[in-house]
Short mmCIF file of N, CA, C and O in Angstrom, two decimals:
data_model
loop_
_atom_site.label_atom_id
_atom_site.label_comp_id
_atom_site.label_asym_id
_atom_site.label_seq_id
_atom_site.Cartn_x
_atom_site.Cartn_y
_atom_site.Cartn_z
N MET A 13 80.13 224.62 75.91
CA MET A 13 80.20 223.98 77.20
C MET A 13 80.92 222.64 77.05
O MET A 13 80.74 221.92 76.09
N THR A 14 81.72 222.30 78.05
CA THR A 14 82.42 221.03 78.07
C THR A 14 81.43 219.92 78.38
O THR A 14 80.59 220.05 79.27
N THR A 15 81.53 218.82 77.65
CA THR A 15 80.62 217.70 77.89
C THR A 15 81.19 216.79 78.96
O THR A 15 82.41 216.78 79.20
N PRO A 16 80.33 215.99 79.63
CA PRO A 16 80.80 215.14 80.73
C PRO A 16 81.94 214.21 80.35
O PRO A 16 82.81 213.94 81.16
N ASP A 17 81.96 213.72 79.11
CA ASP A 17 83.04 212.80 78.73
C ASP A 17 84.38 213.52 78.53
O ASP A 17 85.41 212.88 78.37
N GLN A 18 84.41 214.84 78.56
CA GLN A 18 85.64 215.61 78.44
C GLN A 18 86.16 216.05 79.81
O GLN A 18 87.19 216.70 79.89
N LEU A 19 85.45 215.67 80.86
CA LEU A 19 85.81 216.11 82.20
C LEU A 19 86.34 214.95 83.03
O LEU A 19 85.90 213.82 82.90
N ALA A 20 87.28 215.26 83.92
CA ALA A 20 87.72 214.29 84.92
C ALA A 20 86.91 214.57 86.17
O ALA A 20 86.91 215.69 86.68
N GLY A 21 86.20 213.56 86.68
CA GLY A 21 85.31 213.76 87.81
C GLY A 21 85.91 213.24 89.11
O GLY A 21 86.49 212.17 89.16
N VAL A 22 85.74 214.03 90.15
CA VAL A 22 86.12 213.65 91.51
C VAL A 22 84.91 213.91 92.38
O VAL A 22 84.29 214.97 92.29
N ARG A 23 84.54 212.92 93.24
CA ARG A 23 83.40 213.10 94.13
C ARG A 23 83.91 213.40 95.53
O ARG A 23 84.73 212.68 96.07
N TYR A 24 83.40 214.48 96.09
CA TYR A 24 83.63 214.79 97.50
C TYR A 24 82.31 214.66 98.23
O TYR A 24 81.30 215.23 97.81
N VAL A 25 82.30 213.89 99.31
CA VAL A 25 81.13 213.77 100.17
C VAL A 25 81.19 214.95 101.14
O VAL A 25 82.21 215.17 101.79
N VAL A 26 80.11 215.72 101.20
CA VAL A 26 80.09 216.95 101.99
C VAL A 26 78.85 216.99 102.89
O VAL A 26 77.88 216.28 102.64
N ASP A 27 78.92 217.80 103.94
CA ASP A 27 77.78 217.96 104.85
C ASP A 27 76.78 218.98 104.34
O ASP A 27 75.59 218.84 104.56
N ASP A 28 77.27 220.03 103.68
CA ASP A 28 76.44 221.16 103.26
C ASP A 28 76.79 221.52 101.83
O ASP A 28 77.80 222.18 101.57
N VAL A 29 75.97 221.07 100.90
CA VAL A 29 76.23 221.28 99.47
C VAL A 29 76.32 222.76 99.13
O VAL A 29 77.25 223.19 98.45
N GLN A 30 75.39 223.57 99.62
CA GLN A 30 75.40 225.00 99.28
C GLN A 30 76.65 225.70 99.80
O GLN A 30 77.24 226.53 99.11
N ALA A 31 77.07 225.37 101.00
CA ALA A 31 78.29 225.98 101.55
C ALA A 31 79.50 225.63 100.67
O ALA A 31 80.38 226.47 100.44
N CYS A 32 79.53 224.41 100.16
CA CYS A 32 80.65 224.00 99.30
C CYS A 32 80.56 224.65 97.92
O CYS A 32 81.59 225.03 97.36
N ILE A 33 79.36 224.81 97.38
CA ILE A 33 79.20 225.55 96.12
C ILE A 33 79.79 226.95 96.30
O ILE A 33 80.59 227.41 95.48
N ASP A 34 79.37 227.62 97.36
CA ASP A 34 79.85 228.98 97.62
C ASP A 34 81.36 229.02 97.77
O ASP A 34 82.03 229.89 97.23
N PHE A 35 81.92 228.07 98.50
CA PHE A 35 83.37 228.00 98.74
C PHE A 35 84.13 227.87 97.42
O PHE A 35 85.03 228.65 97.13
N TYR A 36 83.77 226.88 96.62
CA TYR A 36 84.53 226.62 95.39
C TYR A 36 84.33 227.71 94.34
O TYR A 36 85.28 228.07 93.65
N THR A 37 83.13 228.25 94.22
CA THR A 37 82.90 229.28 93.20
C THR A 37 83.43 230.65 93.63
O THR A 37 83.93 231.41 92.81
N THR A 38 83.37 230.95 94.91
CA THR A 38 83.83 232.25 95.40
C THR A 38 85.35 232.32 95.52
O THR A 38 85.95 233.31 95.14
N HIS A 39 85.96 231.27 96.05
CA HIS A 39 87.37 231.35 96.40
C HIS A 39 88.33 230.66 95.44
O HIS A 39 89.50 231.02 95.39
N LEU A 40 87.87 229.67 94.68
CA LEU A 40 88.81 228.87 93.89
C LEU A 40 88.54 228.86 92.39
O LEU A 40 89.13 228.07 91.67
N GLY A 41 87.67 229.74 91.92
CA GLY A 41 87.49 229.89 90.48
C GLY A 41 86.70 228.80 89.78
O GLY A 41 86.78 228.65 88.56
N PHE A 42 85.90 228.05 90.52
CA PHE A 42 85.05 227.04 89.90
C PHE A 42 83.77 227.70 89.41
O PHE A 42 83.37 228.76 89.89
N THR A 43 83.10 227.04 88.47
CA THR A 43 81.82 227.49 87.93
C THR A 43 80.76 226.45 88.28
O THR A 43 81.00 225.24 88.11
N LEU A 44 79.61 226.91 88.74
CA LEU A 44 78.51 225.99 89.04
C LEU A 44 77.99 225.41 87.73
O LEU A 44 77.66 226.14 86.80
N ARG A 45 77.92 224.09 87.66
CA ARG A 45 77.43 223.40 86.47
C ARG A 45 75.99 222.96 86.68
O ARG A 45 75.13 223.19 85.85
N THR A 46 75.73 222.29 87.82
CA THR A 46 74.41 221.78 88.15
C THR A 46 74.20 221.89 89.65
O THR A 46 75.13 221.61 90.41
N SER A 47 73.00 222.25 90.06
CA SER A 47 72.69 222.25 91.49
C SER A 47 71.36 221.58 91.74
O SER A 47 70.35 221.97 91.15
N ALA A 48 71.39 220.58 92.61
CA ALA A 48 70.18 219.97 93.16
C ALA A 48 70.33 220.01 94.68
O ALA A 48 70.00 219.06 95.38
N ALA A 49 70.88 221.13 95.15
CA ALA A 49 71.11 221.31 96.59
C ALA A 49 69.78 221.18 97.31
O ALA A 49 68.76 221.59 96.77
N PRO A 50 69.74 220.57 98.45
CA PRO A 50 70.87 220.21 99.31
C PRO A 50 71.46 218.84 99.07
O PRO A 50 72.39 218.43 99.76
N ALA A 51 70.96 218.10 98.06
CA ALA A 51 71.45 216.74 97.84
C ALA A 51 72.77 216.69 97.06
O ALA A 51 73.68 215.94 97.42
N PHE A 52 72.88 217.48 96.00
CA PHE A 52 73.99 217.31 95.07
C PHE A 52 74.22 218.58 94.27
O PHE A 52 73.31 219.35 94.01
N ALA A 53 75.47 218.78 93.86
CA ALA A 53 75.83 219.81 92.89
C ALA A 53 77.13 219.39 92.24
O ALA A 53 77.85 218.52 92.76
N ASP A 54 77.41 219.97 91.09
CA ASP A 54 78.75 219.80 90.53
C ASP A 54 79.25 221.14 90.04
O ASP A 54 78.50 221.98 89.55
N VAL A 55 80.55 221.34 90.24
CA VAL A 55 81.23 222.57 89.85
C VAL A 55 82.42 222.16 88.99
O VAL A 55 82.93 221.05 89.11
N THR A 56 82.80 223.06 88.08
CA THR A 56 83.91 222.74 87.19
C THR A 56 84.97 223.83 87.22
O THR A 56 84.68 225.01 87.48
N ARG A 57 86.17 223.40 86.94
CA ARG A 57 87.30 224.31 86.74
C ARG A 57 88.17 223.63 85.70
O ARG A 57 88.75 222.57 85.96
N GLY A 58 88.24 224.23 84.52
CA GLY A 58 88.96 223.58 83.42
C GLY A 58 88.30 222.25 83.12
O GLY A 58 87.08 222.17 82.99
N SER A 59 89.09 221.18 83.09
CA SER A 59 88.54 219.86 82.80
C SER A 59 88.22 219.05 84.06
O SER A 59 87.94 217.86 83.98
N LEU A 60 88.26 219.71 85.23
CA LEU A 60 87.92 219.04 86.48
C LEU A 60 86.46 219.27 86.82
O LEU A 60 86.00 220.41 86.91
N ARG A 61 85.73 218.21 87.00
CA ARG A 61 84.34 218.26 87.46
C ARG A 61 84.33 217.73 88.89
O ARG A 61 84.64 216.57 89.13
N LEU A 62 84.01 218.59 89.84
CA LEU A 62 83.96 218.22 91.24
C LEU A 62 82.50 217.99 91.62
O LEU A 62 81.68 218.90 91.57
N LEU A 63 82.19 216.74 91.97
CA LEU A 63 80.82 216.37 92.36
C LEU A 63 80.71 216.52 93.87
O LEU A 63 81.50 215.93 94.62
N LEU A 64 79.78 217.32 94.31
CA LEU A 64 79.57 217.61 95.73
C LEU A 64 78.33 216.86 96.17
O LEU A 64 77.21 217.23 95.83
N SER A 65 78.53 215.78 96.92
CA SER A 65 77.42 214.90 97.30
C SER A 65 77.06 215.08 98.76
O SER A 65 77.85 214.76 99.65
N GLY A 66 75.86 215.60 99.00
CA GLY A 66 75.36 215.78 100.36
C GLY A 66 74.81 214.48 100.92
O GLY A 66 74.74 213.47 100.21
N PRO A 67 74.39 214.49 102.18
CA PRO A 67 73.91 213.27 102.83
C PRO A 67 72.76 212.57 102.10
O PRO A 67 72.63 211.35 102.19
N ALA A 68 71.94 213.30 101.39
CA ALA A 68 70.79 212.70 100.70
C ALA A 68 71.12 212.18 99.30
O ALA A 68 70.27 211.56 98.66
N SER A 69 72.32 212.39 98.82
CA SER A 69 72.66 211.97 97.45
C SER A 69 72.95 210.48 97.40
O SER A 69 73.39 209.87 98.38
N SER A 70 72.73 209.88 96.23
CA SER A 70 73.01 208.45 96.09
C SER A 70 74.50 208.17 96.24
O SER A 70 74.89 207.15 96.79
N GLY A 71 75.35 209.09 95.76
CA GLY A 71 76.80 208.90 95.90
C GLY A 71 77.24 208.86 97.34
O GLY A 71 78.13 208.10 97.72
N SER A 72 76.63 209.64 98.18
CA SER A 72 76.94 209.66 99.60
C SER A 72 76.40 208.41 100.29
O SER A 72 77.08 207.80 101.11
N ARG A 73 75.19 208.03 99.95
CA ARG A 73 74.56 206.87 100.59
C ARG A 73 75.26 205.57 100.24
O ARG A 73 75.19 204.60 100.99
N ALA A 74 75.96 205.52 99.10
CA ALA A 74 76.64 204.29 98.69
C ALA A 74 77.96 204.07 99.44
O ALA A 74 78.55 203.02 99.33
N THR A 75 78.39 205.06 100.21
CA THR A 75 79.66 204.96 100.91
C THR A 75 79.51 204.02 102.12
O THR A 75 78.67 204.26 102.98
N PRO A 76 80.35 202.96 102.20
CA PRO A 76 80.28 202.07 103.36
C PRO A 76 80.63 202.82 104.64
O PRO A 76 81.43 203.76 104.63
N ASP A 77 80.03 202.42 105.75
CA ASP A 77 80.26 203.09 107.03
C ASP A 77 81.73 203.15 107.40
O ASP A 77 82.20 204.13 107.96
N ASP A 78 82.49 202.09 107.09
CA ASP A 78 83.90 202.06 107.48
C ASP A 78 84.78 202.93 106.57
O ASP A 78 85.97 203.06 106.79
N ALA A 79 84.19 203.55 105.55
CA ALA A 79 84.94 204.43 104.65
C ALA A 79 84.35 205.84 104.63
O ALA A 79 84.58 206.60 103.71
N ALA A 80 83.58 206.17 105.66
CA ALA A 80 82.85 207.44 105.66
C ALA A 80 83.69 208.64 106.10
O ALA A 80 83.28 209.77 105.91
N THR A 81 84.85 208.42 106.68
CA THR A 81 85.67 209.55 107.11
C THR A 81 86.57 209.98 105.96
O THR A 81 86.93 209.18 105.10
N PRO A 82 86.95 211.26 105.93
CA PRO A 82 87.80 211.72 104.85
C PRO A 82 89.13 210.98 104.81
O PRO A 82 89.68 210.61 105.85
N GLY A 83 89.62 210.76 103.62
CA GLY A 83 90.91 210.12 103.43
C GLY A 83 92.00 211.16 103.31
O GLY A 83 91.81 212.33 103.65
N ARG A 84 93.11 210.76 102.78
CA ARG A 84 94.22 211.67 102.60
C ARG A 84 94.29 212.18 101.16
O ARG A 84 95.26 212.78 100.76
N ASN A 85 93.26 211.90 100.39
CA ASN A 85 93.22 212.37 99.00
C ASN A 85 92.92 213.85 98.96
O ASN A 85 92.36 214.41 99.89
N ARG A 86 93.28 214.47 97.85
CA ARG A 86 92.98 215.89 97.68
C ARG A 86 93.03 216.22 96.20
O ARG A 86 93.69 215.55 95.42
N ILE A 87 92.31 217.28 95.84
CA ILE A 87 92.46 217.78 94.47
C ILE A 87 93.66 218.72 94.47
O ILE A 87 94.06 219.27 95.50
N HIS A 88 94.23 218.88 93.32
CA HIS A 88 95.49 219.61 93.13
C HIS A 88 95.23 220.72 92.12
O HIS A 88 94.90 220.45 90.98
N LEU A 89 95.33 221.97 92.58
CA LEU A 89 95.08 223.12 91.71
C LEU A 89 96.38 223.91 91.54
O LEU A 89 97.01 224.29 92.52
N ILE A 90 96.76 224.13 90.31
CA ILE A 90 97.98 224.88 90.02
C ILE A 90 97.67 226.38 90.04
O ILE A 90 96.67 226.82 89.49
N VAL A 91 98.54 227.13 90.72
CA VAL A 91 98.40 228.58 90.82
C VAL A 91 99.69 229.23 90.33
O VAL A 91 100.76 228.63 90.37
N ASP A 92 99.58 230.48 89.87
CA ASP A 92 100.75 231.21 89.37
C ASP A 92 101.58 231.81 90.49
O ASP A 92 102.79 231.90 90.39
N ASP A 93 100.91 232.26 91.56
CA ASP A 93 101.60 232.97 92.64
C ASP A 93 101.03 232.48 93.97
O ASP A 93 100.01 232.98 94.45
N LEU A 94 101.69 231.49 94.56
CA LEU A 94 101.19 230.87 95.79
C LEU A 94 101.09 231.87 96.93
O LEU A 94 100.11 231.87 97.67
N ASP A 95 102.08 232.75 97.07
CA ASP A 95 102.05 233.71 98.17
C ASP A 95 100.83 234.62 98.08
O ASP A 95 100.17 234.89 99.10
N SER A 96 100.51 235.09 96.88
CA SER A 96 99.32 235.94 96.71
C SER A 96 98.04 235.18 97.03
O SER A 96 97.12 235.72 97.65
N GLU A 97 97.97 233.92 96.61
CA GLU A 97 96.79 233.10 96.89
C GLU A 97 96.64 232.88 98.39
O GLU A 97 95.54 232.97 98.94
N VAL A 98 97.74 232.60 99.07
CA VAL A 98 97.69 232.40 100.53
C VAL A 98 97.20 233.67 101.20
O VAL A 98 96.31 233.62 102.06
N ASP A 99 97.74 234.81 100.82
CA ASP A 99 97.31 236.09 101.41
C ASP A 99 95.82 236.33 101.16
O ASP A 99 95.08 236.71 102.08
N ARG A 100 95.36 236.09 99.94
CA ARG A 100 93.96 236.33 99.58
C ARG A 100 93.03 235.41 100.36
O ARG A 100 92.01 235.85 100.91
N LEU A 101 93.40 234.14 100.46
CA LEU A 101 92.53 233.17 101.13
C LEU A 101 92.56 233.32 102.65
O LEU A 101 91.55 233.13 103.32
N ARG A 102 93.70 233.72 103.21
CA ARG A 102 93.77 234.01 104.65
C ARG A 102 92.87 235.21 104.98
O ARG A 102 92.15 235.19 105.98
N ALA A 103 92.91 236.23 104.13
CA ALA A 103 92.08 237.41 104.34
C ALA A 103 90.59 237.06 104.30
O ALA A 103 89.77 237.69 104.95
N ALA A 104 90.24 236.02 103.52
CA ALA A 104 88.85 235.57 103.43
C ALA A 104 88.49 234.63 104.58
O ALA A 104 87.34 234.19 104.68
N GLY A 105 89.46 234.31 105.44
CA GLY A 105 89.19 233.48 106.61
C GLY A 105 89.14 231.99 106.34
O GLY A 105 88.59 231.24 107.13
N LEU A 106 89.72 231.53 105.22
CA LEU A 106 89.69 230.11 104.92
C LEU A 106 90.64 229.32 105.83
O LEU A 106 91.69 229.83 106.22
N PRO A 107 90.26 228.09 106.16
CA PRO A 107 91.10 227.27 107.04
C PRO A 107 92.26 226.61 106.30
O PRO A 107 92.05 225.87 105.34
N PHE A 108 93.46 226.88 106.75
CA PHE A 108 94.64 226.24 106.18
C PHE A 108 94.95 224.99 107.00
O PHE A 108 94.83 224.99 108.22
N ARG A 109 95.36 223.93 106.31
CA ARG A 109 95.68 222.67 106.98
C ARG A 109 97.17 222.39 107.01
O ARG A 109 97.60 221.40 107.57
N SER A 110 97.97 223.27 106.39
CA SER A 110 99.42 223.11 106.42
C SER A 110 100.06 224.47 106.23
O SER A 110 99.40 225.43 105.83
N ASP A 111 101.34 224.52 106.51
CA ASP A 111 102.15 225.67 106.13
C ASP A 111 102.57 225.45 104.70
O ASP A 111 102.42 224.35 104.14
N VAL A 112 103.13 226.46 104.07
CA VAL A 112 103.68 226.30 102.73
C VAL A 112 104.89 225.37 102.82
O VAL A 112 105.74 225.52 103.69
N VAL A 113 104.92 224.39 101.94
CA VAL A 113 106.00 223.41 101.88
C VAL A 113 106.66 223.53 100.52
O VAL A 113 105.98 223.61 99.50
N ALA A 114 108.01 223.53 100.51
CA ALA A 114 108.76 223.63 99.25
C ALA A 114 109.50 222.32 98.99
O ALA A 114 109.98 221.67 99.91
N GLY A 115 109.56 221.97 97.73
CA GLY A 115 110.30 220.79 97.30
C GLY A 115 110.88 221.04 95.92
O GLY A 115 110.72 222.13 95.37
N PRO A 116 111.51 220.03 95.34
CA PRO A 116 112.16 220.23 94.04
C PRO A 116 111.19 220.56 92.91
O PRO A 116 111.55 221.23 91.95
N GLY A 117 109.94 220.15 93.05
CA GLY A 117 108.96 220.41 92.00
C GLY A 117 108.21 221.71 92.14
O GLY A 117 107.55 222.17 91.22
N GLY A 118 108.28 222.32 93.33
CA GLY A 118 107.56 223.57 93.54
C GLY A 118 107.17 223.73 95.00
O GLY A 118 107.73 223.10 95.89
N ARG A 119 106.16 224.58 95.22
CA ARG A 119 105.68 224.89 96.58
C ARG A 119 104.19 224.61 96.65
O ARG A 119 103.48 224.78 95.67
N GLN A 120 103.74 224.21 97.85
CA GLN A 120 102.33 223.87 98.01
C GLN A 120 101.85 224.19 99.41
O GLN A 120 102.64 224.33 100.34
N VAL A 121 100.53 224.31 99.52
CA VAL A 121 99.86 224.50 100.80
C VAL A 121 98.52 223.80 100.71
O VAL A 121 97.95 223.66 99.61
N LEU A 122 98.01 223.32 101.85
CA LEU A 122 96.71 222.67 101.89
C LEU A 122 95.69 223.55 102.58
O LEU A 122 95.97 224.15 103.62
N ILE A 123 94.50 223.63 101.98
CA ILE A 123 93.36 224.27 102.61
C ILE A 123 92.24 223.23 102.68
O ILE A 123 92.37 222.14 102.09
N ALA A 124 91.18 223.54 103.40
CA ALA A 124 90.06 222.61 103.54
C ALA A 124 88.77 223.29 103.13
O ALA A 124 88.58 224.48 103.37
N ASP A 125 87.89 222.51 102.49
CA ASP A 125 86.56 223.05 102.17
C ASP A 125 85.69 222.96 103.42
O ASP A 125 86.13 222.46 104.46
N PRO A 126 84.44 223.44 103.37
CA PRO A 126 83.59 223.43 104.56
C PRO A 126 83.34 222.04 105.15
O PRO A 126 83.03 221.92 106.33
N ALA A 127 83.50 220.98 104.37
CA ALA A 127 83.31 219.61 104.87
C ALA A 127 84.62 218.99 105.35
O ALA A 127 84.63 217.87 105.84
N GLY A 128 85.73 219.70 105.20
CA GLY A 128 87.03 219.18 105.63
C GLY A 128 87.82 218.49 104.53
O GLY A 128 88.91 218.00 104.78
N ASN A 129 87.29 218.46 103.29
CA ASN A 129 88.03 217.88 102.17
C ASN A 129 89.22 218.77 101.84
O ASN A 129 89.11 219.99 101.88
N LEU A 130 90.33 218.14 101.48
CA LEU A 130 91.56 218.89 101.23
C LEU A 130 91.68 219.36 99.79
O LEU A 130 91.27 218.68 98.86
N ILE A 131 92.30 220.54 99.64
CA ILE A 131 92.64 221.10 98.35
C ILE A 131 94.10 221.53 98.43
O ILE A 131 94.49 222.24 99.36
N GLU A 132 94.90 221.07 97.49
CA GLU A 132 96.30 221.47 97.42
C GLU A 132 96.45 222.58 96.39
O GLU A 132 96.07 222.41 95.23
N LEU A 133 96.98 223.71 96.83
CA LEU A 133 97.33 224.78 95.91
C LEU A 133 98.82 224.64 95.64
O LEU A 133 99.63 224.59 96.57
N PHE A 134 99.20 224.55 94.38
CA PHE A 134 100.57 224.21 93.99
C PHE A 134 101.12 225.20 92.99
O PHE A 134 100.49 225.47 91.97
N GLN A 135 102.29 225.74 93.29
CA GLN A 135 103.01 226.60 92.36
C GLN A 135 104.24 225.84 91.89
O GLN A 135 105.14 225.57 92.69
N PRO A 136 104.28 225.46 90.60
CA PRO A 136 105.43 224.71 90.10
C PRO A 136 106.72 225.53 90.20
O PRO A 136 106.70 226.76 90.11
N ALA A 137 107.83 224.80 90.39
CA ALA A 137 109.14 225.46 90.37
C ALA A 137 109.38 225.97 88.96
O ALA A 137 108.92 225.38 87.98
N HIS A 138 110.06 227.08 88.86
CA HIS A 138 110.38 227.62 87.54
C HIS A 138 111.50 226.80 86.94
O HIS A 138 112.53 226.57 87.58
N THR A 139 111.31 226.37 85.73
CA THR A 139 112.32 225.60 85.03
C THR A 139 113.28 226.58 84.38
O THR A 139 112.84 227.49 83.65
N PRO A 140 114.58 226.43 84.64
CA PRO A 140 115.53 227.36 84.01
C PRO A 140 115.44 227.26 82.48
O PRO A 140 115.27 226.18 81.94
N THR A 141 115.54 228.39 81.84
CA THR A 141 115.51 228.38 80.38
C THR A 141 116.91 228.10 79.86
O THR A 141 117.91 228.49 80.45
N ALA A 142 116.97 227.41 78.77
CA ALA A 142 118.25 227.06 78.17
C ALA A 142 118.87 228.29 77.54
O ALA A 142 118.17 229.11 76.94
N THR A 143 120.14 228.44 77.69
CA THR A 143 120.84 229.57 77.06
C THR A 143 121.67 229.01 75.91
O THR A 143 122.22 227.91 75.99
N THR A 144 121.78 229.78 74.86
CA THR A 144 122.57 229.33 73.71
C THR A 144 123.70 230.26 73.43
O THR A 144 123.80 231.34 73.91
#
């Protein structure tokens, strides 16, 4: 098991901890690490530890009132085939917050978790291989 000092932690303040556990573990390949629902849980994917803080958690209560609305931050998950992921997640009824956008680095789309926090699914552009 990965230890906490090997993980990068991001805290998302959520309304319903269990709904977010289900969302991340069912649809995005996260593994439940700890659950003290309905107050708190954390899920992991690789070296990312996502802390899900419900209204009763200390992390949620420490948030100043003027910073309680979601920001423009998001976690960034790399996928191999963005089109397949979009099709799979649309079929599951997940809410998309953007269309697929392409740029020089690759393609991306935004989805939202049950609390409205953003997740960016990103497929890197293929780097041409050098020919000799």
